[in-house]
Short mmCIF file of N, CA and C in Angstrom, two decimals:
data_model
loop_
_atom_site.label_atom_id
_atom_site.label_comp_id
_atom_site.label_asym_id
_atom_site.label_seq_id
_atom_site.Cartn_x
_atom_site.Cartn_y
_atom_site.Cartn_z
N UNK Q 1 6.49 -115.35 -167.79
CA UNK Q 1 5.27 -115.41 -166.97
C UNK Q 1 4.03 -115.07 -167.77
N UNK Q 2 4.17 -114.10 -168.69
CA UNK Q 2 2.98 -113.64 -169.42
C UNK Q 2 2.41 -114.72 -170.34
N UNK Q 3 3.21 -115.72 -170.64
CA UNK Q 3 2.72 -116.78 -171.53
C UNK Q 3 2.27 -118.03 -170.77
N UNK Q 4 2.24 -117.93 -169.45
CA UNK Q 4 1.81 -119.10 -168.68
C UNK Q 4 0.28 -119.15 -168.63
N UNK Q 5 -0.29 -120.25 -169.10
CA UNK Q 5 -1.75 -120.33 -169.11
C UNK Q 5 -2.31 -120.55 -167.69
N UNK Q 6 -3.52 -120.07 -167.50
CA UNK Q 6 -4.16 -120.17 -166.19
C UNK Q 6 -4.25 -121.61 -165.69
N UNK Q 7 -4.55 -122.54 -166.60
CA UNK Q 7 -4.70 -123.93 -166.15
C UNK Q 7 -3.40 -124.48 -165.58
N UNK Q 8 -2.27 -123.97 -166.07
CA UNK Q 8 -0.99 -124.44 -165.54
C UNK Q 8 -0.79 -123.96 -164.10
N UNK Q 9 -1.21 -122.74 -163.84
CA UNK Q 9 -1.13 -122.21 -162.48
C UNK Q 9 -2.07 -122.99 -161.56
N UNK Q 10 -3.28 -123.25 -162.05
CA UNK Q 10 -4.24 -124.01 -161.25
C UNK Q 10 -3.70 -125.42 -160.97
N UNK Q 11 -3.14 -126.03 -162.00
CA UNK Q 11 -2.58 -127.38 -161.82
C UNK Q 11 -1.48 -127.36 -160.75
N UNK Q 12 -0.65 -126.35 -160.81
CA UNK Q 12 0.45 -126.26 -159.84
C UNK Q 12 -0.08 -126.12 -158.41
N UNK Q 13 -1.24 -125.49 -158.28
CA UNK Q 13 -1.82 -125.30 -156.95
C UNK Q 13 -2.69 -126.50 -156.54
N UNK Q 14 -2.82 -127.46 -157.43
CA UNK Q 14 -3.70 -128.59 -157.18
C UNK Q 14 -3.08 -129.73 -156.42
N UNK Q 15 -2.31 -129.42 -155.44
CA UNK Q 15 -1.73 -130.45 -154.57
C UNK Q 15 -1.63 -129.88 -153.16
N UNK Q 16 -1.92 -130.69 -152.15
CA UNK Q 16 -1.88 -130.18 -150.76
C UNK Q 16 -0.51 -129.63 -150.39
N UNK Q 17 0.55 -130.32 -150.82
CA UNK Q 17 1.90 -129.87 -150.46
C UNK Q 17 2.20 -128.53 -151.13
N UNK Q 18 1.91 -128.43 -152.42
CA UNK Q 18 2.24 -127.19 -153.13
C UNK Q 18 1.41 -126.02 -152.61
N UNK Q 19 0.16 -126.29 -152.27
CA UNK Q 19 -0.66 -125.23 -151.72
C UNK Q 19 -0.14 -124.80 -150.35
N UNK Q 20 0.36 -125.76 -149.58
CA UNK Q 20 0.93 -125.44 -148.27
C UNK Q 20 2.19 -124.59 -148.42
N UNK Q 21 2.99 -124.90 -149.44
CA UNK Q 21 4.20 -124.09 -149.70
C UNK Q 21 3.79 -122.66 -150.02
N UNK Q 22 2.83 -122.52 -150.92
CA UNK Q 22 2.39 -121.18 -151.33
C UNK Q 22 1.85 -120.41 -150.13
N UNK Q 23 1.10 -121.11 -149.29
CA UNK Q 23 0.53 -120.45 -148.11
C UNK Q 23 1.63 -119.86 -147.23
N UNK Q 24 2.72 -120.60 -147.07
CA UNK Q 24 3.83 -120.12 -146.25
C UNK Q 24 4.55 -118.93 -146.91
N UNK Q 25 4.53 -118.91 -148.23
CA UNK Q 25 5.26 -117.85 -148.95
C UNK Q 25 4.43 -116.57 -149.12
N UNK Q 26 3.18 -116.65 -148.74
CA UNK Q 26 2.30 -115.47 -148.92
C UNK Q 26 2.72 -114.29 -148.05
N UNK Q 27 3.61 -114.53 -147.09
CA UNK Q 27 4.08 -113.41 -146.27
C UNK Q 27 5.07 -112.54 -147.03
N UNK Q 28 5.46 -112.98 -148.23
CA UNK Q 28 6.33 -112.15 -149.06
C UNK Q 28 7.81 -112.31 -148.80
N UNK Q 29 8.14 -113.08 -147.81
CA UNK Q 29 9.55 -113.27 -147.47
C UNK Q 29 10.20 -114.39 -148.28
N UNK Q 30 11.52 -114.40 -148.24
CA UNK Q 30 12.27 -115.52 -148.81
C UNK Q 30 12.41 -116.58 -147.72
N UNK Q 31 12.05 -117.80 -148.06
CA UNK Q 31 12.11 -118.88 -147.08
C UNK Q 31 12.94 -120.04 -147.60
N UNK Q 32 13.40 -120.84 -146.65
CA UNK Q 32 14.00 -122.12 -147.00
C UNK Q 32 12.95 -123.21 -146.79
N UNK Q 33 12.98 -124.17 -147.68
CA UNK Q 33 12.05 -125.28 -147.53
C UNK Q 33 12.18 -125.96 -146.17
N UNK Q 34 13.41 -125.99 -145.67
CA UNK Q 34 13.66 -126.70 -144.41
C UNK Q 34 13.05 -126.01 -143.19
N UNK Q 35 12.56 -124.79 -143.39
CA UNK Q 35 11.91 -124.10 -142.26
C UNK Q 35 10.59 -124.76 -141.87
N UNK Q 36 10.00 -125.44 -142.84
CA UNK Q 36 8.65 -125.96 -142.63
C UNK Q 36 8.63 -127.48 -142.69
N UNK Q 37 7.59 -128.03 -142.11
CA UNK Q 37 7.39 -129.46 -142.24
C UNK Q 37 6.15 -129.70 -143.10
N UNK Q 38 6.40 -130.01 -144.36
CA UNK Q 38 5.28 -130.25 -145.25
C UNK Q 38 4.92 -131.74 -145.31
N UNK Q 39 5.60 -132.50 -144.47
CA UNK Q 39 5.28 -133.92 -144.41
C UNK Q 39 5.86 -134.75 -145.54
N UNK Q 40 6.80 -134.15 -146.27
CA UNK Q 40 7.46 -134.91 -147.35
C UNK Q 40 8.97 -134.72 -147.24
N UNK Q 41 9.69 -135.60 -147.86
CA UNK Q 41 11.14 -135.51 -147.84
C UNK Q 41 11.66 -134.40 -148.73
N UNK Q 42 12.95 -134.14 -148.64
CA UNK Q 42 13.56 -133.03 -149.37
C UNK Q 42 13.42 -133.18 -150.88
N UNK Q 43 13.61 -134.41 -151.38
CA UNK Q 43 13.57 -134.56 -152.84
C UNK Q 43 12.15 -134.41 -153.37
N UNK Q 44 11.19 -134.88 -152.58
CA UNK Q 44 9.79 -134.70 -152.97
C UNK Q 44 9.43 -133.22 -152.94
N UNK Q 45 9.90 -132.54 -151.90
CA UNK Q 45 9.63 -131.10 -151.82
C UNK Q 45 10.24 -130.37 -153.02
N UNK Q 46 11.46 -130.75 -153.37
CA UNK Q 46 12.11 -130.11 -154.52
C UNK Q 46 11.29 -130.30 -155.79
N UNK Q 47 10.73 -131.48 -155.94
CA UNK Q 47 9.89 -131.78 -157.09
C UNK Q 47 8.67 -130.83 -157.12
N UNK Q 48 8.05 -130.67 -155.96
CA UNK Q 48 6.87 -129.80 -155.88
C UNK Q 48 7.25 -128.33 -156.16
N UNK Q 49 8.38 -127.93 -155.60
CA UNK Q 49 8.82 -126.54 -155.81
C UNK Q 49 9.14 -126.30 -157.28
N UNK Q 50 9.67 -127.30 -157.94
CA UNK Q 50 9.95 -127.19 -159.37
C UNK Q 50 8.66 -126.94 -160.17
N UNK Q 51 7.61 -127.65 -159.82
CA UNK Q 51 6.33 -127.46 -160.51
C UNK Q 51 5.80 -126.05 -160.26
N UNK Q 52 5.95 -125.58 -159.02
CA UNK Q 52 5.52 -124.20 -158.71
C UNK Q 52 6.37 -123.19 -159.47
N UNK Q 53 7.65 -123.47 -159.59
CA UNK Q 53 8.54 -122.55 -160.31
C UNK Q 53 8.18 -122.51 -161.79
N UNK Q 54 7.96 -123.67 -162.37
CA UNK Q 54 7.65 -123.74 -163.79
C UNK Q 54 6.30 -123.11 -164.13
N UNK Q 55 5.45 -123.00 -163.13
CA UNK Q 55 4.16 -122.33 -163.34
C UNK Q 55 4.27 -120.83 -163.05
N UNK Q 56 5.49 -120.38 -162.72
CA UNK Q 56 5.69 -118.95 -162.49
C UNK Q 56 5.24 -118.48 -161.13
N UNK Q 57 4.94 -119.41 -160.24
CA UNK Q 57 4.37 -119.02 -158.94
C UNK Q 57 5.45 -118.69 -157.92
N UNK Q 58 6.52 -119.47 -157.93
CA UNK Q 58 7.60 -119.16 -157.00
C UNK Q 58 8.91 -118.93 -157.73
N UNK Q 59 9.72 -118.15 -157.07
CA UNK Q 59 11.09 -117.94 -157.50
C UNK Q 59 11.91 -118.86 -156.62
N UNK Q 60 12.82 -119.56 -157.20
CA UNK Q 60 13.54 -120.57 -156.45
C UNK Q 60 15.01 -120.44 -156.79
N UNK Q 61 15.75 -119.86 -155.87
CA UNK Q 61 17.18 -119.68 -156.10
C UNK Q 61 17.97 -120.69 -155.29
N UNK Q 62 18.42 -121.73 -155.95
CA UNK Q 62 19.25 -122.69 -155.21
C UNK Q 62 20.54 -122.00 -154.80
N UNK Q 63 20.82 -122.03 -153.54
CA UNK Q 63 22.02 -121.36 -153.04
C UNK Q 63 22.76 -122.38 -152.18
N UNK Q 64 23.77 -122.95 -152.74
CA UNK Q 64 24.45 -124.02 -152.03
C UNK Q 64 23.47 -125.16 -151.82
N UNK Q 65 23.43 -125.67 -150.62
CA UNK Q 65 22.52 -126.79 -150.32
C UNK Q 65 21.12 -126.32 -149.94
N UNK Q 66 21.00 -125.02 -149.76
CA UNK Q 66 19.72 -124.53 -149.27
C UNK Q 66 18.77 -124.29 -150.44
N UNK Q 67 17.51 -124.45 -150.17
CA UNK Q 67 16.50 -124.24 -151.20
C UNK Q 67 15.73 -122.98 -150.83
N UNK Q 68 16.18 -121.85 -151.37
CA UNK Q 68 15.52 -120.59 -151.06
C UNK Q 68 14.38 -120.34 -152.04
N UNK Q 69 13.28 -119.92 -151.51
CA UNK Q 69 12.15 -119.69 -152.40
C UNK Q 69 11.28 -118.54 -151.90
N UNK Q 70 10.62 -117.90 -152.86
CA UNK Q 70 9.71 -116.81 -152.51
C UNK Q 70 8.60 -116.76 -153.56
N UNK Q 71 7.52 -116.13 -153.19
CA UNK Q 71 6.38 -116.02 -154.10
C UNK Q 71 6.64 -114.91 -155.11
N UNK Q 72 6.27 -115.15 -156.36
CA UNK Q 72 6.42 -114.09 -157.37
C UNK Q 72 5.14 -113.25 -157.41
N UNK Q 73 4.88 -112.60 -156.29
CA UNK Q 73 3.61 -111.87 -156.12
C UNK Q 73 3.37 -110.83 -157.20
N UNK Q 74 4.38 -110.01 -157.46
CA UNK Q 74 4.20 -108.91 -158.41
C UNK Q 74 3.89 -109.44 -159.81
N UNK Q 75 4.65 -110.45 -160.23
CA UNK Q 75 4.42 -111.02 -161.57
C UNK Q 75 3.05 -111.71 -161.64
N UNK Q 76 2.71 -112.43 -160.58
CA UNK Q 76 1.41 -113.10 -160.56
C UNK Q 76 0.28 -112.08 -160.62
N UNK Q 77 0.46 -111.02 -159.87
CA UNK Q 77 -0.59 -109.99 -159.82
C UNK Q 77 -0.74 -109.27 -161.15
N UNK Q 78 0.38 -109.10 -161.84
CA UNK Q 78 0.31 -108.45 -163.15
C UNK Q 78 -0.39 -109.36 -164.16
N UNK Q 79 -0.12 -110.64 -164.06
CA UNK Q 79 -0.66 -111.60 -165.02
C UNK Q 79 -2.10 -111.98 -164.68
N UNK Q 80 -2.36 -112.21 -163.38
CA UNK Q 80 -3.67 -112.65 -162.91
C UNK Q 80 -4.15 -111.72 -161.79
N UNK Q 81 -4.67 -110.56 -162.17
CA UNK Q 81 -5.02 -109.54 -161.17
C UNK Q 81 -5.94 -110.07 -160.06
N UNK Q 82 -5.51 -109.84 -158.84
CA UNK Q 82 -6.34 -110.22 -157.69
C UNK Q 82 -6.13 -111.64 -157.20
N UNK Q 83 -5.39 -112.42 -157.96
CA UNK Q 83 -5.30 -113.85 -157.63
C UNK Q 83 -4.49 -114.11 -156.36
N UNK Q 84 -3.43 -113.35 -156.15
CA UNK Q 84 -2.62 -113.55 -154.95
C UNK Q 84 -3.45 -113.24 -153.70
N UNK Q 85 -4.19 -112.14 -153.77
CA UNK Q 85 -5.04 -111.78 -152.63
C UNK Q 85 -6.12 -112.84 -152.42
N UNK Q 86 -6.64 -113.35 -153.52
CA UNK Q 86 -7.65 -114.41 -153.44
C UNK Q 86 -7.07 -115.65 -152.76
N UNK Q 87 -5.84 -115.98 -153.11
CA UNK Q 87 -5.20 -117.14 -152.49
C UNK Q 87 -5.01 -116.92 -151.00
N UNK Q 88 -4.69 -115.68 -150.66
CA UNK Q 88 -4.51 -115.35 -149.24
C UNK Q 88 -5.82 -115.62 -148.49
N UNK Q 89 -6.91 -115.10 -149.05
CA UNK Q 89 -8.22 -115.28 -148.41
C UNK Q 89 -8.58 -116.77 -148.31
N UNK Q 90 -8.39 -117.48 -149.40
CA UNK Q 90 -8.84 -118.87 -149.44
C UNK Q 90 -7.99 -119.79 -148.58
N UNK Q 91 -6.68 -119.57 -148.57
CA UNK Q 91 -5.82 -120.47 -147.79
C UNK Q 91 -5.95 -120.19 -146.30
N UNK Q 92 -6.25 -118.96 -145.95
CA UNK Q 92 -6.45 -118.64 -144.54
C UNK Q 92 -7.78 -119.20 -144.07
N UNK Q 93 -8.78 -119.09 -144.93
CA UNK Q 93 -10.12 -119.55 -144.56
C UNK Q 93 -10.18 -121.06 -144.41
N UNK Q 94 -9.30 -121.73 -145.13
CA UNK Q 94 -9.39 -123.20 -145.14
C UNK Q 94 -8.90 -123.81 -143.84
N UNK W 1 -19.92 -130.28 -150.11
CA UNK W 1 -19.10 -129.18 -150.64
C UNK W 1 -18.19 -128.59 -149.57
N UNK W 2 -18.74 -128.49 -148.35
CA UNK W 2 -17.98 -127.81 -147.30
C UNK W 2 -16.72 -128.58 -146.92
N UNK W 3 -16.66 -129.86 -147.27
CA UNK W 3 -15.49 -130.64 -146.90
C UNK W 3 -14.51 -130.80 -148.07
N UNK W 4 -14.76 -130.11 -149.16
CA UNK W 4 -13.86 -130.23 -150.31
C UNK W 4 -12.66 -129.30 -150.10
N UNK W 5 -11.45 -129.88 -150.11
CA UNK W 5 -10.28 -129.04 -149.88
C UNK W 5 -9.96 -128.17 -151.12
N UNK W 6 -9.36 -127.04 -150.85
CA UNK W 6 -9.03 -126.09 -151.93
C UNK W 6 -8.16 -126.72 -153.01
N UNK W 7 -7.20 -127.55 -152.61
CA UNK W 7 -6.31 -128.13 -153.62
C UNK W 7 -7.08 -129.01 -154.60
N UNK W 8 -8.17 -129.60 -154.15
CA UNK W 8 -8.97 -130.45 -155.04
C UNK W 8 -9.68 -129.59 -156.10
N UNK W 9 -10.14 -128.43 -155.67
CA UNK W 9 -10.77 -127.49 -156.61
C UNK W 9 -9.73 -126.99 -157.61
N UNK W 10 -8.56 -126.65 -157.10
CA UNK W 10 -7.49 -126.17 -157.99
C UNK W 10 -7.09 -127.26 -158.98
N UNK W 11 -6.98 -128.48 -158.48
CA UNK W 11 -6.62 -129.59 -159.37
C UNK W 11 -7.67 -129.74 -160.47
N UNK W 12 -8.92 -129.65 -160.09
CA UNK W 12 -10.00 -129.80 -161.08
C UNK W 12 -9.90 -128.71 -162.16
N UNK W 13 -9.44 -127.54 -161.77
CA UNK W 13 -9.32 -126.44 -162.73
C UNK W 13 -8.00 -126.48 -163.50
N UNK W 14 -7.16 -127.43 -163.15
CA UNK W 14 -5.83 -127.48 -163.74
C UNK W 14 -5.74 -128.24 -165.05
N UNK W 15 -6.70 -128.04 -165.88
CA UNK W 15 -6.69 -128.65 -167.22
C UNK W 15 -7.35 -127.67 -168.18
N UNK W 16 -6.80 -127.55 -169.40
CA UNK W 16 -7.38 -126.60 -170.36
C UNK W 16 -8.84 -126.90 -170.68
N UNK W 17 -9.16 -128.19 -170.80
CA UNK W 17 -10.54 -128.56 -171.13
C UNK W 17 -11.48 -128.21 -169.98
N UNK W 18 -11.08 -128.57 -168.77
CA UNK W 18 -11.97 -128.32 -167.64
C UNK W 18 -12.14 -126.82 -167.38
N UNK W 19 -11.08 -126.08 -167.59
CA UNK W 19 -11.18 -124.63 -167.41
C UNK W 19 -12.09 -124.03 -168.50
N UNK W 20 -12.02 -124.59 -169.71
CA UNK W 20 -12.89 -124.12 -170.79
C UNK W 20 -14.35 -124.42 -170.48
N UNK W 21 -14.60 -125.58 -169.89
CA UNK W 21 -15.98 -125.93 -169.49
C UNK W 21 -16.49 -124.92 -168.47
N UNK W 22 -15.68 -124.67 -167.45
CA UNK W 22 -16.09 -123.74 -166.40
C UNK W 22 -16.34 -122.34 -166.98
N UNK W 23 -15.49 -121.94 -167.89
CA UNK W 23 -15.65 -120.61 -168.51
C UNK W 23 -17.02 -120.51 -169.19
N UNK W 24 -17.43 -121.56 -169.87
CA UNK W 24 -18.73 -121.54 -170.55
C UNK W 24 -19.88 -121.53 -169.55
N UNK W 25 -19.66 -122.14 -168.39
CA UNK W 25 -20.74 -122.25 -167.39
C UNK W 25 -20.86 -121.01 -166.51
N UNK W 26 -19.89 -120.12 -166.63
CA UNK W 26 -19.90 -118.92 -165.77
C UNK W 26 -21.10 -118.01 -166.05
N UNK W 27 -21.82 -118.26 -167.15
CA UNK W 27 -23.01 -117.44 -167.41
C UNK W 27 -24.18 -117.85 -166.52
N UNK W 28 -23.99 -118.93 -165.75
CA UNK W 28 -25.01 -119.32 -164.79
C UNK W 28 -26.11 -120.20 -165.36
N UNK W 29 -26.08 -120.44 -166.65
CA UNK W 29 -27.13 -121.25 -167.27
C UNK W 29 -26.80 -122.75 -167.22
N UNK W 30 -27.81 -123.53 -167.48
CA UNK W 30 -27.61 -124.97 -167.65
C UNK W 30 -27.25 -125.22 -169.11
N UNK W 31 -26.18 -125.95 -169.33
CA UNK W 31 -25.73 -126.20 -170.70
C UNK W 31 -25.57 -127.70 -170.94
N UNK W 32 -25.62 -128.04 -172.21
CA UNK W 32 -25.25 -129.39 -172.62
C UNK W 32 -23.81 -129.36 -173.12
N UNK W 33 -23.08 -130.40 -172.81
CA UNK W 33 -21.70 -130.48 -173.29
C UNK W 33 -21.62 -130.35 -174.81
N UNK W 34 -22.64 -130.88 -175.48
CA UNK W 34 -22.64 -130.90 -176.95
C UNK W 34 -22.81 -129.51 -177.57
N UNK W 35 -23.12 -128.52 -176.75
CA UNK W 35 -23.25 -127.15 -177.29
C UNK W 35 -21.89 -126.58 -177.70
N UNK W 36 -20.85 -127.13 -177.08
CA UNK W 36 -19.53 -126.53 -177.26
C UNK W 36 -18.57 -127.51 -177.92
N UNK W 37 -17.54 -126.95 -178.49
CA UNK W 37 -16.48 -127.80 -179.02
C UNK W 37 -15.23 -127.60 -178.18
N UNK W 38 -15.02 -128.53 -177.28
CA UNK W 38 -13.85 -128.43 -176.42
C UNK W 38 -12.65 -129.19 -177.01
N UNK W 39 -12.85 -129.70 -178.21
CA UNK W 39 -11.75 -130.38 -178.89
C UNK W 39 -11.49 -131.79 -178.39
N UNK W 40 -12.46 -132.33 -177.64
CA UNK W 40 -12.31 -133.70 -177.16
C UNK W 40 -13.61 -134.46 -177.44
N UNK W 41 -13.53 -135.76 -177.45
CA UNK W 41 -14.72 -136.58 -177.68
C UNK W 41 -15.64 -136.60 -176.47
N UNK W 42 -16.80 -137.20 -176.66
CA UNK W 42 -17.83 -137.19 -175.61
C UNK W 42 -17.37 -137.92 -174.34
N UNK W 43 -16.67 -139.05 -174.52
CA UNK W 43 -16.28 -139.81 -173.33
C UNK W 43 -15.19 -139.08 -172.55
N UNK W 44 -14.29 -138.42 -173.29
CA UNK W 44 -13.25 -137.62 -172.62
C UNK W 44 -13.89 -136.45 -171.88
N UNK W 45 -14.86 -135.83 -172.55
CA UNK W 45 -15.54 -134.71 -171.90
C UNK W 45 -16.25 -135.17 -170.63
N UNK W 46 -16.90 -136.32 -170.71
CA UNK W 46 -17.59 -136.87 -169.53
C UNK W 46 -16.62 -137.08 -168.38
N UNK W 47 -15.44 -137.56 -168.71
CA UNK W 47 -14.40 -137.77 -167.70
C UNK W 47 -14.04 -136.44 -167.02
N UNK W 48 -13.85 -135.41 -167.85
CA UNK W 48 -13.49 -134.10 -167.29
C UNK W 48 -14.63 -133.53 -166.44
N UNK W 49 -15.85 -133.71 -166.92
CA UNK W 49 -17.00 -133.18 -166.17
C UNK W 49 -17.14 -133.90 -164.83
N UNK W 50 -16.80 -135.19 -164.84
CA UNK W 50 -16.85 -135.97 -163.59
C UNK W 50 -15.87 -135.39 -162.56
N UNK W 51 -14.69 -135.03 -163.01
CA UNK W 51 -13.69 -134.46 -162.10
C UNK W 51 -14.19 -133.11 -161.55
N UNK W 52 -14.80 -132.32 -162.42
CA UNK W 52 -15.36 -131.04 -161.98
C UNK W 52 -16.50 -131.27 -160.98
N UNK W 53 -17.31 -132.29 -161.25
CA UNK W 53 -18.44 -132.57 -160.35
C UNK W 53 -17.92 -133.04 -158.99
N UNK W 54 -16.93 -133.90 -158.99
CA UNK W 54 -16.41 -134.44 -157.73
C UNK W 54 -15.68 -133.37 -156.92
N UNK W 55 -15.28 -132.32 -157.58
CA UNK W 55 -14.65 -131.20 -156.85
C UNK W 55 -15.70 -130.17 -156.42
N UNK W 56 -16.96 -130.47 -156.70
CA UNK W 56 -18.03 -129.57 -156.26
C UNK W 56 -18.21 -128.34 -157.14
N UNK W 57 -17.57 -128.35 -158.30
CA UNK W 57 -17.59 -127.15 -159.14
C UNK W 57 -18.81 -127.12 -160.06
N UNK W 58 -19.16 -128.27 -160.60
CA UNK W 58 -20.34 -128.29 -161.46
C UNK W 58 -21.36 -129.29 -160.94
N UNK W 59 -22.59 -128.98 -161.30
CA UNK W 59 -23.69 -129.89 -161.07
C UNK W 59 -23.93 -130.55 -162.40
N UNK W 60 -24.11 -131.83 -162.39
CA UNK W 60 -24.19 -132.56 -163.64
C UNK W 60 -25.35 -133.54 -163.55
N UNK W 61 -26.43 -133.18 -164.20
CA UNK W 61 -27.62 -134.03 -164.16
C UNK W 61 -27.74 -134.78 -165.48
N UNK W 62 -27.37 -136.02 -165.48
CA UNK W 62 -27.54 -136.79 -166.71
C UNK W 62 -29.04 -136.94 -166.98
N UNK W 63 -29.46 -136.55 -168.13
CA UNK W 63 -30.89 -136.63 -168.46
C UNK W 63 -30.98 -137.31 -169.81
N UNK W 64 -31.31 -138.56 -169.79
CA UNK W 64 -31.31 -139.34 -171.02
C UNK W 64 -29.89 -139.36 -171.56
N UNK W 65 -29.76 -139.08 -172.82
CA UNK W 65 -28.44 -139.10 -173.45
C UNK W 65 -27.71 -137.77 -173.29
N UNK W 66 -28.42 -136.78 -172.83
CA UNK W 66 -27.83 -135.45 -172.78
C UNK W 66 -27.03 -135.29 -171.49
N UNK W 67 -25.99 -134.50 -171.57
CA UNK W 67 -25.16 -134.25 -170.40
C UNK W 67 -25.39 -132.80 -170.00
N UNK W 68 -26.35 -132.62 -169.08
CA UNK W 68 -26.66 -131.25 -168.65
C UNK W 68 -25.76 -130.86 -167.49
N UNK W 69 -25.24 -129.66 -167.55
CA UNK W 69 -24.33 -129.24 -166.48
C UNK W 69 -24.45 -127.75 -166.22
N UNK W 70 -24.19 -127.40 -164.97
CA UNK W 70 -24.20 -125.99 -164.60
C UNK W 70 -23.19 -125.77 -163.48
N UNK W 71 -22.80 -124.52 -163.31
CA UNK W 71 -21.82 -124.19 -162.27
C UNK W 71 -22.52 -124.12 -160.91
N UNK W 72 -21.88 -124.62 -159.89
CA UNK W 72 -22.46 -124.51 -158.54
C UNK W 72 -21.98 -123.21 -157.89
N UNK W 73 -22.38 -122.13 -158.51
CA UNK W 73 -21.87 -120.81 -158.09
C UNK W 73 -22.14 -120.51 -156.63
N UNK W 74 -23.37 -120.74 -156.19
CA UNK W 74 -23.73 -120.37 -154.82
C UNK W 74 -22.92 -121.17 -153.80
N UNK W 75 -22.81 -122.48 -154.05
CA UNK W 75 -22.06 -123.33 -153.12
C UNK W 75 -20.57 -122.97 -153.14
N UNK W 76 -20.05 -122.72 -154.33
CA UNK W 76 -18.63 -122.34 -154.44
C UNK W 76 -18.36 -121.03 -153.70
N UNK W 77 -19.29 -120.10 -153.88
CA UNK W 77 -19.11 -118.80 -153.26
C UNK W 77 -19.20 -118.87 -151.74
N UNK W 78 -20.05 -119.77 -151.27
CA UNK W 78 -20.18 -119.92 -149.82
C UNK W 78 -18.89 -120.54 -149.25
N UNK W 79 -18.34 -121.47 -149.99
CA UNK W 79 -17.17 -122.21 -149.51
C UNK W 79 -15.88 -121.40 -149.74
N UNK W 80 -15.78 -120.79 -150.91
CA UNK W 80 -14.57 -120.05 -151.29
C UNK W 80 -14.96 -118.64 -151.74
N UNK W 81 -15.20 -117.76 -150.78
CA UNK W 81 -15.74 -116.43 -151.10
C UNK W 81 -14.90 -115.69 -152.15
N UNK W 82 -15.57 -115.23 -153.18
CA UNK W 82 -14.91 -114.43 -154.20
C UNK W 82 -14.29 -115.22 -155.33
N UNK W 83 -14.26 -116.53 -155.19
CA UNK W 83 -13.51 -117.34 -156.15
C UNK W 83 -14.19 -117.40 -157.52
N UNK W 84 -15.51 -117.47 -157.52
CA UNK W 84 -16.23 -117.52 -158.80
C UNK W 84 -16.00 -116.23 -159.58
N UNK W 85 -16.10 -115.11 -158.88
CA UNK W 85 -15.86 -113.82 -159.54
C UNK W 85 -14.42 -113.75 -160.03
N UNK W 86 -13.50 -114.26 -159.22
CA UNK W 86 -12.09 -114.28 -159.62
C UNK W 86 -11.90 -115.11 -160.89
N UNK W 87 -12.57 -116.23 -160.96
CA UNK W 87 -12.47 -117.08 -162.15
C UNK W 87 -13.01 -116.34 -163.38
N UNK W 88 -14.08 -115.59 -163.15
CA UNK W 88 -14.66 -114.82 -164.25
C UNK W 88 -13.63 -113.83 -164.80
N UNK W 89 -13.01 -113.11 -163.89
CA UNK W 89 -12.00 -112.13 -164.29
C UNK W 89 -10.83 -112.80 -165.01
N UNK W 90 -10.35 -113.89 -164.42
CA UNK W 90 -9.15 -114.52 -164.97
C UNK W 90 -9.39 -115.22 -166.30
N UNK W 91 -10.52 -115.89 -166.43
CA UNK W 91 -10.78 -116.61 -167.68
C UNK W 91 -11.12 -115.65 -168.81
N UNK W 92 -11.72 -114.52 -168.48
CA UNK W 92 -12.01 -113.53 -169.52
C UNK W 92 -10.71 -112.85 -169.96
N UNK W 93 -9.86 -112.58 -168.98
CA UNK W 93 -8.60 -111.87 -169.27
C UNK W 93 -7.67 -112.74 -170.11
N UNK W 94 -7.81 -114.04 -169.95
CA UNK W 94 -6.85 -114.92 -170.62
C UNK W 94 -7.08 -114.98 -172.13
#
């Protein structure tokens, strides 16, 4: 995580679907992708979650057929202080 | 500006060159692209500045051959409270 550049995080957040995923994960819980309707199919969602994972934003533990994911709040906050809270403010305001 | 979605702003910031441009503009001054070496040619830089402009992040007044640009701090702050300051913290920390 410490070697992930800021532009990579921004790029990962630069899609409506990925931002919607992050918004749902801001509650700090572990969620399944299937809990939400992001308006895309499962394989497309997996692709988006992969980009978020590679940017260090989400933790994604494939468990059987389920796609469990959660926000890496602590790591993000250590690397980019205040950014998680900023995302909370901005995604709620939008 | 008020109708620009957050993901579009994030996408615009999701490139090393565009983030470097924004970092230079965070001083609030009007700058010419030619003042800096972003490691890309003029036409590539113009392309990046266009994306930043279309996301409402920079104001870009072409004046003759010069490419004058500045950050739209006030508009950004009105639309996404705290985000400009957050960018300052994050780009300096990086």
